[in-house]
XYZ file of C-alpha atoms in Angstrom:
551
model
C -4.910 5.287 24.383
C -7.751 7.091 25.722
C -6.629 10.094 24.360
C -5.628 9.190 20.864
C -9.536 8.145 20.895
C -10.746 11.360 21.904
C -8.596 13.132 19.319
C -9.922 11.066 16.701
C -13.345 11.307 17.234
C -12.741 15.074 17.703
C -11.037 15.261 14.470
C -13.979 13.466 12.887
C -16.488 15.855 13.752
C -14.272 18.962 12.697
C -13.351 17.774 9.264
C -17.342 17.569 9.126
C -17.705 21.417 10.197
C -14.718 21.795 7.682
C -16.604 20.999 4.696
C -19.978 22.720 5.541
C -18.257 26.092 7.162
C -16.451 25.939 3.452
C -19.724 25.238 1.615
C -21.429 27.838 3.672
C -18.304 30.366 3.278
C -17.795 29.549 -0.523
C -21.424 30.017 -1.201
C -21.661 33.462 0.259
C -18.106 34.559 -1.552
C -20.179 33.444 -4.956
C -22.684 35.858 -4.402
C -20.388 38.336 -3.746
C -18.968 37.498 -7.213
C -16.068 35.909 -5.538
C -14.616 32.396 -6.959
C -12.640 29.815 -5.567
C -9.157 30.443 -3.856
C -7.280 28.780 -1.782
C -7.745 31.654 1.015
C -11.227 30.422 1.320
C -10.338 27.081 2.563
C -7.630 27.815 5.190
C -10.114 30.697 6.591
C -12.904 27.789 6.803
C -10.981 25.337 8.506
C -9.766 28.231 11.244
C -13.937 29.544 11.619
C -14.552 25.619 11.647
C -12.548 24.684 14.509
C -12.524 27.906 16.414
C -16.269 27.523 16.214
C -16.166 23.883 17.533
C -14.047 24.237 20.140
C -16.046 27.079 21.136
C -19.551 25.112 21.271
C -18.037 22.365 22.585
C -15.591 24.048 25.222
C -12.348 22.203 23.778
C -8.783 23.435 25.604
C -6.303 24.909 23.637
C -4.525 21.144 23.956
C -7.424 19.439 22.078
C -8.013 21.982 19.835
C -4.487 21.895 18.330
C -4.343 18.129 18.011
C -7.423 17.623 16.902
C -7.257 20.202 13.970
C -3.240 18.784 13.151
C -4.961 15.393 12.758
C -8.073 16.703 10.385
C -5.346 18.547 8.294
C -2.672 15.835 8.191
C -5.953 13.528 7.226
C -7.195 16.034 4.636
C -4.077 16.425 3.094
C -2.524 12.978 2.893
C -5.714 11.062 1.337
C -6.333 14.135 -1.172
C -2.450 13.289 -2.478
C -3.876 9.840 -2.163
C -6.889 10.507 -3.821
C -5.137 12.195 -6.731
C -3.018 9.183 -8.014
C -6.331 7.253 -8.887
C -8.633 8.031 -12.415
C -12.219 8.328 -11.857
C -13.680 6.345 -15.042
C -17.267 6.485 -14.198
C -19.943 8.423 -16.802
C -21.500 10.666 -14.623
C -18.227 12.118 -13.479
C -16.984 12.469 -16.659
C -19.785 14.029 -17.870
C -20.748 16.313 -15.366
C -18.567 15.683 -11.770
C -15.022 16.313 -12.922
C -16.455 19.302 -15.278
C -18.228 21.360 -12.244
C -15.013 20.938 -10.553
C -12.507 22.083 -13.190
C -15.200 25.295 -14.001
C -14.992 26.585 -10.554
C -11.424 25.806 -10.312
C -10.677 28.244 -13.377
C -13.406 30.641 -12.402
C -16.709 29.672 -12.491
C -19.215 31.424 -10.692
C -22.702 29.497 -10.271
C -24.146 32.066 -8.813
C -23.822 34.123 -11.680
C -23.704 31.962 -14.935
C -25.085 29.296 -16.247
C -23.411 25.725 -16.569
C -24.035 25.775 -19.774
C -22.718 28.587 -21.012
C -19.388 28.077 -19.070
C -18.951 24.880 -20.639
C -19.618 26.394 -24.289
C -17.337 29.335 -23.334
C -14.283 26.988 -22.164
C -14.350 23.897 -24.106
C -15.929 25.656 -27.173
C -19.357 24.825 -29.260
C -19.779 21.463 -30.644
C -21.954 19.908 -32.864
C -22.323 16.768 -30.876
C -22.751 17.505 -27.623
C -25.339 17.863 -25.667
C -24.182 20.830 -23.003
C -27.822 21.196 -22.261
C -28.514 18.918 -20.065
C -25.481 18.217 -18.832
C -25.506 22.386 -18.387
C -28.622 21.881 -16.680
C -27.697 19.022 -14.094
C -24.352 20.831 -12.916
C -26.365 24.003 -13.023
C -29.642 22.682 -10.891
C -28.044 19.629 -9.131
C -26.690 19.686 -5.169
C -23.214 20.810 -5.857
C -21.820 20.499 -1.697
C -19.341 18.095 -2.667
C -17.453 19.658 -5.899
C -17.129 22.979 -4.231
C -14.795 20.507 -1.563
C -13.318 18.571 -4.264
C -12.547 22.175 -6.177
C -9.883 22.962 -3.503
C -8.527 19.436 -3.453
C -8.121 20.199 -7.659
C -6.052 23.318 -7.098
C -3.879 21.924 -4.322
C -2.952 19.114 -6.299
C -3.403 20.213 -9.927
C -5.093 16.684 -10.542
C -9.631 16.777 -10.491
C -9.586 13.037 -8.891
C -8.286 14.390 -5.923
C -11.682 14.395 -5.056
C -12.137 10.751 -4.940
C -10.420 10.885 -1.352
C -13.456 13.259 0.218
C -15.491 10.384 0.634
C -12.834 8.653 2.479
C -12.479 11.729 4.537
C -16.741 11.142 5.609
C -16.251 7.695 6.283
C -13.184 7.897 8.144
C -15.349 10.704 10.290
C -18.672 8.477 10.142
C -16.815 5.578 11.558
C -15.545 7.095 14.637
C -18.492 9.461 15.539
C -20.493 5.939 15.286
C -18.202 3.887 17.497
C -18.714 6.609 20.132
C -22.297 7.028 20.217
C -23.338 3.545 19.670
C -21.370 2.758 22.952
C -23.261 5.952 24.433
C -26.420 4.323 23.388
C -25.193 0.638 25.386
C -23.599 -1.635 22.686
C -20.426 -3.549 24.593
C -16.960 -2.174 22.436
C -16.625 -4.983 19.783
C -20.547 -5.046 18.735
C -20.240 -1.157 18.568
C -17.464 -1.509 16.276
C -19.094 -4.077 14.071
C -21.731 -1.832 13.840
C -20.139 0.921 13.020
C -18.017 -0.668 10.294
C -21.030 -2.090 8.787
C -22.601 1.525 8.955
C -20.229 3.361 7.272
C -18.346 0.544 5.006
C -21.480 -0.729 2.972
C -22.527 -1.650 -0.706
C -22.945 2.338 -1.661
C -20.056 3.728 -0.280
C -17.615 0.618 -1.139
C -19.444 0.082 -4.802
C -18.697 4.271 -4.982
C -15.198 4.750 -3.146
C -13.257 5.309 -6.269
C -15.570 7.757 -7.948
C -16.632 11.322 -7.315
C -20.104 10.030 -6.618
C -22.300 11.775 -4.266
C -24.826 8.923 -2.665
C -21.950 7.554 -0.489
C -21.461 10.644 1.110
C -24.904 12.050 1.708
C -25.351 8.005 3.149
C -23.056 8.762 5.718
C -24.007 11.921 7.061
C -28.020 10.424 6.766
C -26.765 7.656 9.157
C -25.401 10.322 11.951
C -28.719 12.330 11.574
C -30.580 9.393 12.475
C -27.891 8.216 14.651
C -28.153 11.574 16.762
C -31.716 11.518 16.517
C -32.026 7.864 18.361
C -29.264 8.901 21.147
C -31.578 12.534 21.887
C -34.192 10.445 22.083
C -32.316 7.930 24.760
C -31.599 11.401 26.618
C -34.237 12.827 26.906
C -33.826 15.823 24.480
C -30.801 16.475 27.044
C -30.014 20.595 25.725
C -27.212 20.630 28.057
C -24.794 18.535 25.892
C -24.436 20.369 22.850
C -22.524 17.656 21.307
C -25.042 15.124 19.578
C -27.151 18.262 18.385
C -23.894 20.337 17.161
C -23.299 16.400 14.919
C -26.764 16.182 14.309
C -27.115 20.160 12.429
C -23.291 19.708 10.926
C -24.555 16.184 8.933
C -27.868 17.394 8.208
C -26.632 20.763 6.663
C -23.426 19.166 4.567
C -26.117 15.695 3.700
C -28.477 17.940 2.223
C -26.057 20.013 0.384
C -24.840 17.459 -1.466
C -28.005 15.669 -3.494
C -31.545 17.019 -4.077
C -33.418 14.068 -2.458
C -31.094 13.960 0.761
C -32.531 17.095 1.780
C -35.507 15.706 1.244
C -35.097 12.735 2.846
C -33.528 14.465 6.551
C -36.441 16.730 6.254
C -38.708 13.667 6.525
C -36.700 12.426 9.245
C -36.094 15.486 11.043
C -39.988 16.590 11.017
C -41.263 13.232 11.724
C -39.167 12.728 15.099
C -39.279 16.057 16.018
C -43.208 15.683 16.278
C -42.172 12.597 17.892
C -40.260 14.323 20.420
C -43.166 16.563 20.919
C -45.447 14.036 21.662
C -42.890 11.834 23.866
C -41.670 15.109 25.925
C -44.598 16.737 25.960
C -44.974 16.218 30.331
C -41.121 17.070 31.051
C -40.173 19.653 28.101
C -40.373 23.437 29.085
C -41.450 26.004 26.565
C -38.091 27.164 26.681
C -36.842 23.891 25.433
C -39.495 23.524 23.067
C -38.289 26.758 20.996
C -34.702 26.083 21.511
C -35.731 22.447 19.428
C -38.520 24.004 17.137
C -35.452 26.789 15.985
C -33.000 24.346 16.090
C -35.086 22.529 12.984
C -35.295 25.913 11.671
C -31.750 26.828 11.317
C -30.867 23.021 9.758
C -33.528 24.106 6.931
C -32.208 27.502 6.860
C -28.517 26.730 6.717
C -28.903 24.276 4.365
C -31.154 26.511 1.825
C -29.621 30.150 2.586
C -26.378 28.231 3.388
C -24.605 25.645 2.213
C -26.885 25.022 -0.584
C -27.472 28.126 -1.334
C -25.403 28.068 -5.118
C -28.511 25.361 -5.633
C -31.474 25.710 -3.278
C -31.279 29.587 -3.138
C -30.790 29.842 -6.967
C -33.458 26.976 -7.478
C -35.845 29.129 -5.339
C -34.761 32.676 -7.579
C -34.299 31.134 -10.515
C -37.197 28.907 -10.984
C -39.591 29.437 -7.625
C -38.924 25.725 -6.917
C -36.455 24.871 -3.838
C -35.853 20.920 -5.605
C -36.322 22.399 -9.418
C -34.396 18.899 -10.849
C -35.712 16.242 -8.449
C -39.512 17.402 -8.208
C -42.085 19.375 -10.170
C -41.175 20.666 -13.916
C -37.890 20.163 -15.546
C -37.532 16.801 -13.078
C -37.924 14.259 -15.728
C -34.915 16.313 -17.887
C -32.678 16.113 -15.324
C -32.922 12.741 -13.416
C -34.530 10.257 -15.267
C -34.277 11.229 -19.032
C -33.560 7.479 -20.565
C -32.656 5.923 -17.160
C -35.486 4.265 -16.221
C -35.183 0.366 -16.407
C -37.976 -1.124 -19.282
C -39.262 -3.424 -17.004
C -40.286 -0.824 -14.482
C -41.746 1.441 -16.731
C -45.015 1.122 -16.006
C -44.938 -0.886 -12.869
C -46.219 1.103 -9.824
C -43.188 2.288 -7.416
C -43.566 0.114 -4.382
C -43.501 -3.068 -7.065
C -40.594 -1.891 -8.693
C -38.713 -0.797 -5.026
C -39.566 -4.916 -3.755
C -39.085 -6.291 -7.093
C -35.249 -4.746 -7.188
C -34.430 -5.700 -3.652
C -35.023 -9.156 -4.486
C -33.771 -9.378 -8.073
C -30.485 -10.015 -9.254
C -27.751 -7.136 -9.554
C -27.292 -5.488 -13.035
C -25.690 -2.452 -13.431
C -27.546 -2.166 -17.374
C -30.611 -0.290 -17.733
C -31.075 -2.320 -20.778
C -31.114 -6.025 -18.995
C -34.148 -7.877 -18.585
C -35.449 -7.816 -14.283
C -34.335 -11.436 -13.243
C -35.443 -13.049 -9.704
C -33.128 -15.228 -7.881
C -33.977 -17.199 -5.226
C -32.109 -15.195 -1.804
C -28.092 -16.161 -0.914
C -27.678 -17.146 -4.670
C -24.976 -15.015 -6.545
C -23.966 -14.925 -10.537
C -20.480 -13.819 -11.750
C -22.816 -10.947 -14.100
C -23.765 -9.998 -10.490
C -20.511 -9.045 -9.690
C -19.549 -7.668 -12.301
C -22.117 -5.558 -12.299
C -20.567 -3.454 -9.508
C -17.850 -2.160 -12.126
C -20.340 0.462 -12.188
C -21.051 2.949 -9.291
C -24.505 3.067 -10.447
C -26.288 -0.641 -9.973
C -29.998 0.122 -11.514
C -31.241 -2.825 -10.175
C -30.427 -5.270 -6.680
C -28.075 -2.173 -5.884
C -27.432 -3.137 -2.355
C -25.459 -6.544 -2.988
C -26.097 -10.433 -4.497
C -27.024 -11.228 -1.472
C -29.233 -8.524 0.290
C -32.594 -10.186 -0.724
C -31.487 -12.808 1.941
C -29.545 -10.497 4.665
C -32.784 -8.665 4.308
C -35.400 -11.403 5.283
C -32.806 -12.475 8.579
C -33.098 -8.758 9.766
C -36.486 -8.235 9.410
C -36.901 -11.718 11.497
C -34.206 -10.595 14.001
C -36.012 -7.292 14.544
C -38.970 -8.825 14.927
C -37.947 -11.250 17.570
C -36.096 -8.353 19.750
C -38.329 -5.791 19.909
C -40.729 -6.376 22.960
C -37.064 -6.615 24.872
C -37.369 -2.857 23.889
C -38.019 0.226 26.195
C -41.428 1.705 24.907
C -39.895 4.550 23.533
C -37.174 2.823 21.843
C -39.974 0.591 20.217
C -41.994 3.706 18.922
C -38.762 5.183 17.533
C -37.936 1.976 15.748
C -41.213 1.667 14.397
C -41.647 5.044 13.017
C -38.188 4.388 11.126
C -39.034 1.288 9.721
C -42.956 2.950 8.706
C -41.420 5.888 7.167
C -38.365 4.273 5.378
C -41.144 1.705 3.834
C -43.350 4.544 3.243
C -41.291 6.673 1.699
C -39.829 4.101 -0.658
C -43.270 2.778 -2.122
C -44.015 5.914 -3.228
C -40.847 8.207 -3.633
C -40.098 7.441 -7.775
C -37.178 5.734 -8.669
C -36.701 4.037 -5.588
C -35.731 0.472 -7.182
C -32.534 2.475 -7.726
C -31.723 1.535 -4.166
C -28.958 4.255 -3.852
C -31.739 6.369 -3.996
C -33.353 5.040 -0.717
C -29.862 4.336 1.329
C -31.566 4.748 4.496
C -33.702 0.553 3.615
C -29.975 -0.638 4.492
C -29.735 1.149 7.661
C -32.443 -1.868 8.855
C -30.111 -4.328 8.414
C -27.536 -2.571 10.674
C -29.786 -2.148 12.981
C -30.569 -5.875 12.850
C -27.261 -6.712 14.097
C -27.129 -3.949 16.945
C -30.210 -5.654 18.333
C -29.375 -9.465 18.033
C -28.346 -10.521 21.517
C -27.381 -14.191 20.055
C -23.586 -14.216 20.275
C -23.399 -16.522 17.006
C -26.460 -15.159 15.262
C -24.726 -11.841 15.414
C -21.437 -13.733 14.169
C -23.472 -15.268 11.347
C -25.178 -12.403 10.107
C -21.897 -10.018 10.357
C -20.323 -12.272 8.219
C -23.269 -12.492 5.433
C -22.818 -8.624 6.047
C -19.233 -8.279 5.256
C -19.253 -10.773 2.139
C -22.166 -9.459 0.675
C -20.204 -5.732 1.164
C -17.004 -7.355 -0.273
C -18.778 -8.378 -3.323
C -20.151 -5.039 -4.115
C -16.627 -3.115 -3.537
C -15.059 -5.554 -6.297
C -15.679 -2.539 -9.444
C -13.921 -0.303 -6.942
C -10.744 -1.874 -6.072
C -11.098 -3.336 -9.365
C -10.680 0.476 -10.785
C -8.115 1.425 -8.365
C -5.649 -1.414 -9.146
C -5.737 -0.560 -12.833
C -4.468 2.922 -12.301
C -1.080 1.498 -14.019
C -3.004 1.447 -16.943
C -4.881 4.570 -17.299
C -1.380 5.894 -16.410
C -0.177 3.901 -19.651
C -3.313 5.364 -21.711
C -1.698 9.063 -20.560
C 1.452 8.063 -21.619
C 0.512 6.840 -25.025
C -2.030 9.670 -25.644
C 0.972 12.109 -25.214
C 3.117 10.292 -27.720
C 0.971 10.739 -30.340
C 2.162 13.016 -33.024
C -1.529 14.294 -33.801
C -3.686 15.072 -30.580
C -7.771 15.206 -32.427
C -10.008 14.162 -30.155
C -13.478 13.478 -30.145
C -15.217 13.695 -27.159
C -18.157 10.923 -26.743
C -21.203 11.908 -25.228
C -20.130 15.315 -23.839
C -17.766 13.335 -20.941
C -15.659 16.213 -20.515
C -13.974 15.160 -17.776
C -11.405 13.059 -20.029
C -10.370 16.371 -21.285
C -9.679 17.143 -17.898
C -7.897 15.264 -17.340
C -5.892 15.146 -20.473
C -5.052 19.046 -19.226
C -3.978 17.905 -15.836
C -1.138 15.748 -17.148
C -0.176 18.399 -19.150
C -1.056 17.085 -23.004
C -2.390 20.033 -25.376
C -5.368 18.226 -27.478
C -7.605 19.801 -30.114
C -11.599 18.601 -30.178
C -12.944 17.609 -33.890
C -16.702 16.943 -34.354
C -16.632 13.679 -35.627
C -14.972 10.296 -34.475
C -13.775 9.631 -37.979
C -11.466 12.943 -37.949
C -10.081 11.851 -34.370
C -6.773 9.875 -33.156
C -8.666 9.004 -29.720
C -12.301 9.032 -28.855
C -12.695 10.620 -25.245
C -12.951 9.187 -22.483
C -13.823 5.550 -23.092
C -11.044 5.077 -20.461
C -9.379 6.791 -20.945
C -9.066 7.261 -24.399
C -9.272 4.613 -27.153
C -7.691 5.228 -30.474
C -10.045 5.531 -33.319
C -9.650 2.416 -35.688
């Protein structure tokens, strides 16, 4: 039993290294005017876990089953993956498209989004390839150039729906591990861990191509790591924790704009931490071994695995988060998206206000309070979307909220002193930075304000408290996963949309707001279409899902 364990967690952190060693490899084949292949992928998984067995001195034995179980996992849920439609707007506007480009040959090193999607698709009156040129273009691309090889193993572009399954599958067992390491008995380490990795963003997002629940995951093992070094000592002897933490920070921060930001915060902050903490027992030896360490996480992930987006950004534009910060920021992420009500309200009101109003998934609904453990139908149905504007973290997280601040509160002179000052710099920098980041009420935005309530339950030494509050946890979860497994289990009839599309003895389409991806995917399943400009000249407007005959 012991061993399947160890193989697991093994296999969790290589399919990690996987997907950055293929980021960083894919990256550096794009400016070598290289495209995607298949090649590219097999040679990254062999540099991937000849490189980890290397660092972390794994026999031959290990090696082996360890990388049989990453592939066996890789391949089985991107199959998996591929039987299920992705019907969310963002990935049919822009996820599914980036995918399909560099699939067929797209280069984003060397051409613009724009004018690949004018060149394949054609020019059309009524879109709008601009922007949505500009957001594939400018935006953290580390999890379509995975998803691109999942799309030409299986010929289908929601294969790529299974690579966050793939991260959580790896989150939850690196988790389990270290938060025994760090003292929690097995079954409150495993409740933590499941609460960690299966939570509102990643269950509300597990049947899209979405990138928050990802970059959530590998932000919870940074910080993870960066608690355990800190319960070490800064040991540089085990290479382990530090290999996990550089691996999540570099593949995190490849895959959105503001989750580089975001571990940079981290990363800096506790590092200067660690300075201060270590500063009687740390050699100067260790001290630049740690100082280069942060180095090479900024490096790799700028001149790395980012570098199709943060190296371009910076060559392009002379702005490393050109998108997210500075000019061309309000094009690109919050163009028409901001909720009326917070319009004009200053960011820490609007960041409170959403945590304690009810869910809506409309940017058009009007803010409503609700007193805390009260839930609306409209609440849940709000989670049909992937993208929850407002109360994004669950009905009932106003409430869950509240108990873990109180539970916190009530454990933490049981703390070590260091432990304390750790906690206490998370909690100050998590608040800090979401009263004043912008768009924070978009709680997706600020993932790491739910890591509190995890933390909650690690630290409640109350046998039925804990009980209590795990349950609130898991309900409140289970509410916000109800648009997801909603989506999956009409598959049968997205399958039935296919089918009908293809009996059609005309095939005009009319593509609504530039969602692309529908055309996709009408190419995967093999049906020949041709685009018209208007709706009135169509037989099906695409993808309004998936495609709705014009009446």
């Amino acid at each position: 039993m012991a061993n399947i364990k160890d193989s697991l967690f093994r296999a969790g952190i290589l399919l990690i290294a996987w997907s950055a060693v293929t980021m960083l490899v894919t990256n550096l084949l794009f400016c070598a005017g290289v495209t995607v292949h298949l090649i590219t992928l097999i040679v990254s998984f062999m540099i991937a876990a000849a490189g980890t067995a290397a660092l972390l001195k794994w026999n031959i034995k290990e090696t082996v089953l360890s990388s049989v179980i990453t592939a066996v996992m890789f391949i089985v849920m991107t199959f998996m993956g591929s039987l299920l439609f992705d019907i969310s707007y963002d990935s049919n506007t822009m996820y599914k498209t980036a995918i399909a480009l560099m699939a067929k040959g797209w280069n984003p090193m060397r051409t613009h989004a724009q004018d690949a999607i004018d060149g394949y698709f054609g020019v059309h009156s009524s879109w709008n390839t601009a922007y949505t040129g500009k957001w594939i273009s400018n935006y953290a691309n580390g999890t379509w150039l995975f998803e691109t090889y999942q799309y030409l193993i299986t010929g289908k572009v929601n294969a790529g729906i299974s690579f966050i399954w793939m991260y959580m599958c790896s989150a939850l067992v690196i988790a389990i591990r270290y938060l025994k390491r760090m003292g929690l008995n097995g079954v409150t380490a495993i409740f933590a861990a499941v609460f960690l990795v299966f939570n509102p963003v990643t269950m509300a997002q597990c049947s899209t191509l979405y990138v928050d629940g990802p970059w959530m995951l590998m932000l919870s093992l940074v910080l993870l790591m960066l608690v355990y070094l800190i319960r070490t000592h800064y040991d540089l002897h085990d290479q382990e924790p530090w290999l996990i933490l550089f691996l999540a920070f570099i593949a995190g921060s490849s895959m959105k704009l503001n989750a580089f930001a975001y571990s940079s915060v981290f990363l800096i902050v506790f590092y200067l931490f660690m300075l201060y903490d270590a500063r009687r027992e740390m050699t100067r030896s260790g001290w630049l071994k740690i100082s280069c360490f942060c180095w090479l996480c900024a490096g790799f992930t700028v001149f790395g695995t980012g570098l199709s987006i943060y190296g371009k950004n910076i060559f392009w534009y002379g702005n490393l988060f050109y998108g997210f910060f500075g000019s061309g920021a309000e094009d690109i992420i919050a163009a028409g998206q901001i909720v009326p009500a917070f319009t004009d309200m200053p960011t820490w009101k609007s960041f409170l206000i959403s945590m304690f109003a009810e869910s809506s998934g409309s940017i058009r609904s009007d803010v409503m309070m609700k007193l805390p453990f009260t839930v609306k139908a409209d609440e849940i149905n709000a989670f049909l979307s992937p993208d929850v504007r407002v109360g994004g973290f669950g009905p009932w997280f106003s409430g869950i909220f509240i108990i873990a601040m109180v539970l916190i509160a009530a454990n933490l002179n049981r703390l070590s002193g260091r432990y304390r000052t750790a906690l206490l710099l998370f909690l100050g920098l998590s608040f800090l930075m979401a009263c004043v980041l912008p768009g924070s009420y978009w709680l997706r935005y600020v993932a790491f304000i739910y890591f509190i309530t995890v933390i909650a339950y690690a630290l409640c030494k109350n046998r039925i408290i804990r009980i209590v509050f795990g349950i609130l946890l898991a309900v409140n979860t289970a509410m916000c996963s109800y648009g997801s497994m909603t989506k999956m289990l009409n598959t049968l009839m997205y399958r039935d949309h296919i089918r009908q599309v293809s009996e059609l003895p005309s095939k005009n389409v009319y593509v609504a707001y530039t969602q692309t991806g529908g055309l996709i995917d009408l190419e995967d399943y093999g049906i020949e279409y041709q685009i018209v400009e208007t709706a009135e000249e169509a037989d099906f407007v695409c993808p309004t899902y998936l495609t709705r005959p014009v009446e």
